[in-house]
Amino acid sequence: MSDKTYMGLTRDGTPWEPQFVTALDQDACIGCGRCYKVCPRDVFDLVEREIDEEDEAFDDYEDDVVMVMELANAGDCIGCAACSTVCAKNCHTHTPASALV
């Protein structure tokens, strides 16, 4: 796989490198679903996460379970970084394509 290059050019000729999502901070995620809606490749999935009673915000939760996003198909990411653009909590970690080769 080291032979492959993932660099490209934008329409005006500016060099562009995909930034693939490699992690998602579920503790920061509020489960809004914005990243899920904007992702063209079904990289994310909404899942239940149990609340830790020692969590500082535990008293603010109405239920013992909250919905958060998870990386369901990280390998399907095309590196557009649209998910981080719409995320209000900056939950996504991206890695340049050149660092993954």
Coordinates of N, CA and C in Angstrom, one line a residue:
M1 N 0.8 -1.2 0.0 CA 0.0 0.0 0.0 C 0.9 1.3 0.0
S2 N 2.2 1.1 0.2 CA 3.0 2.3 0.3 C 3.2 2.9 -1.1
D3 N 2.8 2.3 -2.2 CA 2.9 2.8 -3.5 C 1.8 3.8 -3.9
K4 N 0.8 3.8 -3.1 CA -0.4 4.7 -3.4 C -0.2 6.1 -2.8
T5 N -0.7 7.0 -3.6 CA -0.7 8.4 -3.2 C -2.1 8.9 -3.2
Y6 N -2.4 9.6 -2.2 CA -3.8 10.1 -2.0 C -3.9 11.6 -2.1
M7 N -2.9 12.2 -2.7 CA -2.9 13.7 -2.9 C -3.7 14.0 -4.1
G8 N -4.3 15.2 -4.1 CA -5.1 15.6 -5.3 C -5.0 17.1 -5.4
L9 N -5.7 17.7 -6.4 CA -5.8 19.1 -6.6 C -7.2 19.5 -6.6
T10 N -7.5 20.7 -6.0 CA -8.8 21.3 -6.1 C -9.0 21.8 -7.5
R11 N -10.2 22.3 -7.7 CA -10.5 22.8 -9.1 C -9.6 24.0 -9.5
D12 N -9.2 24.8 -8.5 CA -8.3 25.9 -8.9 C -6.8 25.5 -8.9
G13 N -6.5 24.2 -8.7 CA -5.1 23.7 -8.7 C -4.4 23.7 -7.4
T14 N -5.1 24.0 -6.3 CA -4.5 24.0 -5.0 C -4.3 22.5 -4.6
P15 N -3.1 22.2 -4.1 CA -2.9 20.8 -3.6 C -3.9 20.5 -2.4
W16 N -4.4 19.3 -2.4 CA -5.3 18.9 -1.4 C -5.0 17.4 -0.9
E17 N -5.0 17.2 0.4 CA -4.7 15.8 0.9 C -5.9 15.4 1.7
P18 N -6.5 14.3 1.5 CA -7.6 13.8 2.3 C -7.2 13.7 3.8
Q19 N -8.2 14.0 4.7 CA -8.0 13.9 6.1 C -9.0 12.8 6.6
F20 N -8.5 11.6 6.8 CA -9.4 10.5 7.2 C -9.7 10.5 8.7
V21 N -11.0 10.3 9.0 CA -11.4 10.2 10.4 C -10.8 9.0 11.0
T22 N -10.1 9.1 12.1 CA -9.5 7.9 12.7 C -10.0 7.7 14.2
A23 N -10.7 8.7 14.7 CA -11.2 8.5 16.1 C -12.4 9.4 16.3
L24 N -13.2 9.1 17.3 CA -14.3 9.9 17.7 C -14.4 9.9 19.2
D25 N -14.4 11.0 19.8 CA -14.5 11.2 21.3 C -16.0 11.0 21.7
Q26 N -16.4 9.9 22.2 CA -17.7 9.6 22.6 C -18.1 10.4 23.9
D27 N -17.1 10.7 24.7 CA -17.4 11.5 25.9 C -17.8 12.9 25.6
A28 N -17.3 13.4 24.5 CA -17.6 14.8 24.1 C -18.9 14.8 23.2
C29 N -19.2 13.7 22.6 CA -20.3 13.6 21.6 C -21.6 13.8 22.3
I30 N -22.5 14.6 21.7 CA -23.8 14.8 22.2 C -24.9 14.1 21.4
G31 N -24.5 13.3 20.4 CA -25.4 12.5 19.7 C -26.3 13.3 18.8
C32 N -25.9 14.4 18.3 CA -26.8 15.3 17.5 C -27.0 14.7 16.1
G33 N -26.1 13.9 15.6 CA -26.3 13.2 14.3 C -25.9 14.1 13.1
R34 N -25.3 15.2 13.4 CA -24.9 16.1 12.2 C -23.8 15.4 11.4
C35 N -22.9 14.7 12.0 CA -21.8 14.1 11.2 C -22.4 12.9 10.4
Y36 N -23.4 12.2 11.0 CA -24.0 11.1 10.4 C -24.8 11.6 9.1
K37 N -25.5 12.7 9.3 CA -26.3 13.2 8.1 C -25.4 13.7 7.0
V38 N -24.2 14.3 7.3 CA -23.4 14.9 6.3 C -22.5 13.9 5.6
C39 N -22.2 12.8 6.2 CA -21.3 11.8 5.7 C -21.9 11.1 4.5
P40 N -21.2 11.1 3.4 CA -21.7 10.4 2.2 C -21.4 8.9 2.1
R41 N -20.7 8.4 3.1 CA -20.2 7.0 3.1 C -20.7 6.1 4.2
D42 N -21.6 6.5 5.1 CA -22.0 5.7 6.2 C -20.9 5.3 7.1
V43 N -20.0 6.2 7.5 CA -18.9 5.9 8.3 C -19.4 5.9 9.8
F44 N -20.4 6.6 10.1 CA -20.9 6.7 11.5 C -22.2 5.9 11.8
D45 N -22.4 5.6 13.1 CA -23.6 5.0 13.5 C -24.0 5.5 14.9
L46 N -25.3 5.6 15.2 CA -25.7 6.1 16.4 C -25.9 4.9 17.4
V47 N -25.3 5.0 18.5 CA -25.3 3.8 19.5 C -25.6 4.4 20.9
E48 N -26.1 3.5 21.7 CA -26.3 3.8 23.1 C -25.0 3.7 23.9
R49 N -24.9 4.6 24.9 CA -23.7 4.6 25.8 C -24.3 4.7 27.2
E50 N -23.9 3.8 28.1 CA -24.4 3.9 29.5 C -23.6 5.0 30.1
I51 N -24.3 5.7 31.0 CA -23.7 6.8 31.8 C -23.0 6.3 33.0
D52 N -21.8 6.8 33.2 CA -21.1 6.5 34.4 C -21.6 7.3 35.5
E53 N -21.9 6.7 36.6 CA -22.5 7.5 37.8 C -21.5 8.5 38.3
E54 N -20.2 8.3 38.1 CA -19.2 9.2 38.5 C -19.0 10.4 37.6
D55 N -19.6 10.4 36.5 CA -19.6 11.4 35.5 C -20.1 12.7 36.1
E56 N -19.4 13.8 36.0 CA -19.8 15.1 36.6 C -21.2 15.5 36.1
A57 N -21.5 15.2 34.9 CA -22.8 15.6 34.4 C -23.9 14.6 34.6
F58 N -23.7 13.6 35.4 CA -24.6 12.5 35.6 C -26.0 13.0 36.0
D59 N -26.0 13.9 36.9 CA -27.3 14.4 37.4 C -28.1 15.2 36.3
D60 N -27.4 15.6 35.3 CA -28.1 16.4 34.2 C -28.8 15.4 33.2
Y61 N -28.5 14.1 33.3 CA -29.1 13.2 32.3 C -30.4 12.7 32.9
E62 N -31.4 12.6 32.0 CA -32.7 12.0 32.4 C -32.7 10.5 32.5
D63 N -31.9 9.9 31.6 CA -31.9 8.4 31.6 C -30.5 8.0 31.9
D64 N -30.4 6.6 32.1 CA -29.0 6.1 32.4 C -28.3 5.8 31.1
V65 N -28.9 6.1 29.9 CA -28.3 5.8 28.6 C -28.4 7.1 27.8
V66 N -27.3 7.4 27.1 CA -27.4 8.5 26.1 C -27.0 7.9 24.7
M67 N -27.4 8.6 23.7 CA -27.1 8.2 22.3 C -25.9 9.0 21.9
V68 N -24.9 8.3 21.3 CA -23.7 9.0 20.8 C -23.3 8.3 19.5
M69 N -22.4 9.0 18.8 CA -22.0 8.4 17.5 C -20.8 7.5 17.7
E70 N -20.6 6.6 16.8 CA -19.4 5.7 16.8 C -18.9 5.6 15.4
L71 N -17.6 5.2 15.3 CA -17.1 4.9 13.9 C -17.5 3.5 13.6
A72 N -18.4 3.4 12.7 CA -18.9 2.1 12.3 C -18.1 1.5 11.2
N73 N -17.8 2.3 10.2 CA -17.1 1.9 9.0 C -16.0 2.9 8.7
A74 N -15.0 3.0 9.5 CA -13.9 4.0 9.3 C -13.2 3.8 8.0
G75 N -13.1 2.6 7.6 CA -12.4 2.3 6.3 C -13.1 2.8 5.1
D76 N -14.4 3.2 5.2 CA -15.2 3.8 4.1 C -15.0 5.3 4.0
C77 N -14.3 5.9 5.0 CA -14.1 7.4 4.9 C -13.3 7.8 3.7
I78 N -13.8 8.8 3.0 CA -13.1 9.3 1.8 C -12.2 10.6 2.1
G79 N -12.2 11.0 3.4 CA -11.3 12.1 3.8 C -11.7 13.5 3.5
C80 N -13.0 13.6 3.3 CA -13.6 15.0 3.0 C -13.6 15.9 4.3
A81 N -13.6 15.3 5.5 CA -13.6 16.0 6.7 C -14.9 16.8 6.9
A82 N -16.0 16.5 6.2 CA -17.2 17.2 6.4 C -17.8 17.0 7.8
C83 N -17.5 15.9 8.4 CA -18.0 15.5 9.7 C -17.5 16.5 10.8
S84 N -16.2 16.8 10.7 CA -15.6 17.7 11.7 C -16.1 19.2 11.4
T85 N -16.4 19.5 10.2 CA -16.9 20.8 9.9 C -18.3 21.1 10.6
V86 N -19.1 20.1 10.7 CA -20.4 20.3 11.2 C -20.5 20.0 12.7
C87 N -19.5 19.4 13.3 CA -19.5 19.0 14.7 C -19.3 20.1 15.6
A88 N -20.3 20.4 16.5 CA -20.2 21.5 17.4 C -19.3 21.2 18.6
K89 N -18.9 20.0 18.8 CA -18.1 19.6 20.0 C -16.7 19.1 19.6
N90 N -16.3 19.2 18.3 CA -15.0 18.8 17.9 C -14.6 17.4 18.3
C91 N -15.5 16.5 18.1 CA -15.3 15.1 18.5 C -14.4 14.3 17.6
H92 N -14.2 14.7 16.4 CA -13.5 13.9 15.4 C -12.0 14.2 15.4
T93 N -11.2 13.1 15.3 CA -9.8 13.2 15.0 C -9.5 12.7 13.6
H94 N -8.8 13.5 12.9 CA -8.5 13.2 11.5 C -7.0 13.0 11.3
T95 N -6.6 12.2 10.4 CA -5.2 11.9 10.1 C -5.0 12.1 8.6
P96 N -3.9 12.8 8.2 CA -3.7 13.0 6.8 C -3.4 11.7 6.1
A97 N -3.8 11.5 4.9 CA -3.6 10.3 4.2 C -2.2 9.9 4.1
S98 N -1.3 10.8 4.0 CA 0.2 10.5 3.9 C 0.7 9.8 5.2
A99 N 0.1 10.1 6.3 CA 0.5 9.5 7.6 C 0.0 8.1 7.8
L100 N -1.0 7.7 7.0 CA -1.6 6.4 7.1 C -1.0 5.4 6.1
V101 N -0.3 5.8 5.2 CA 0.3 5.0 4.1 C 1.5 4.2 4.6

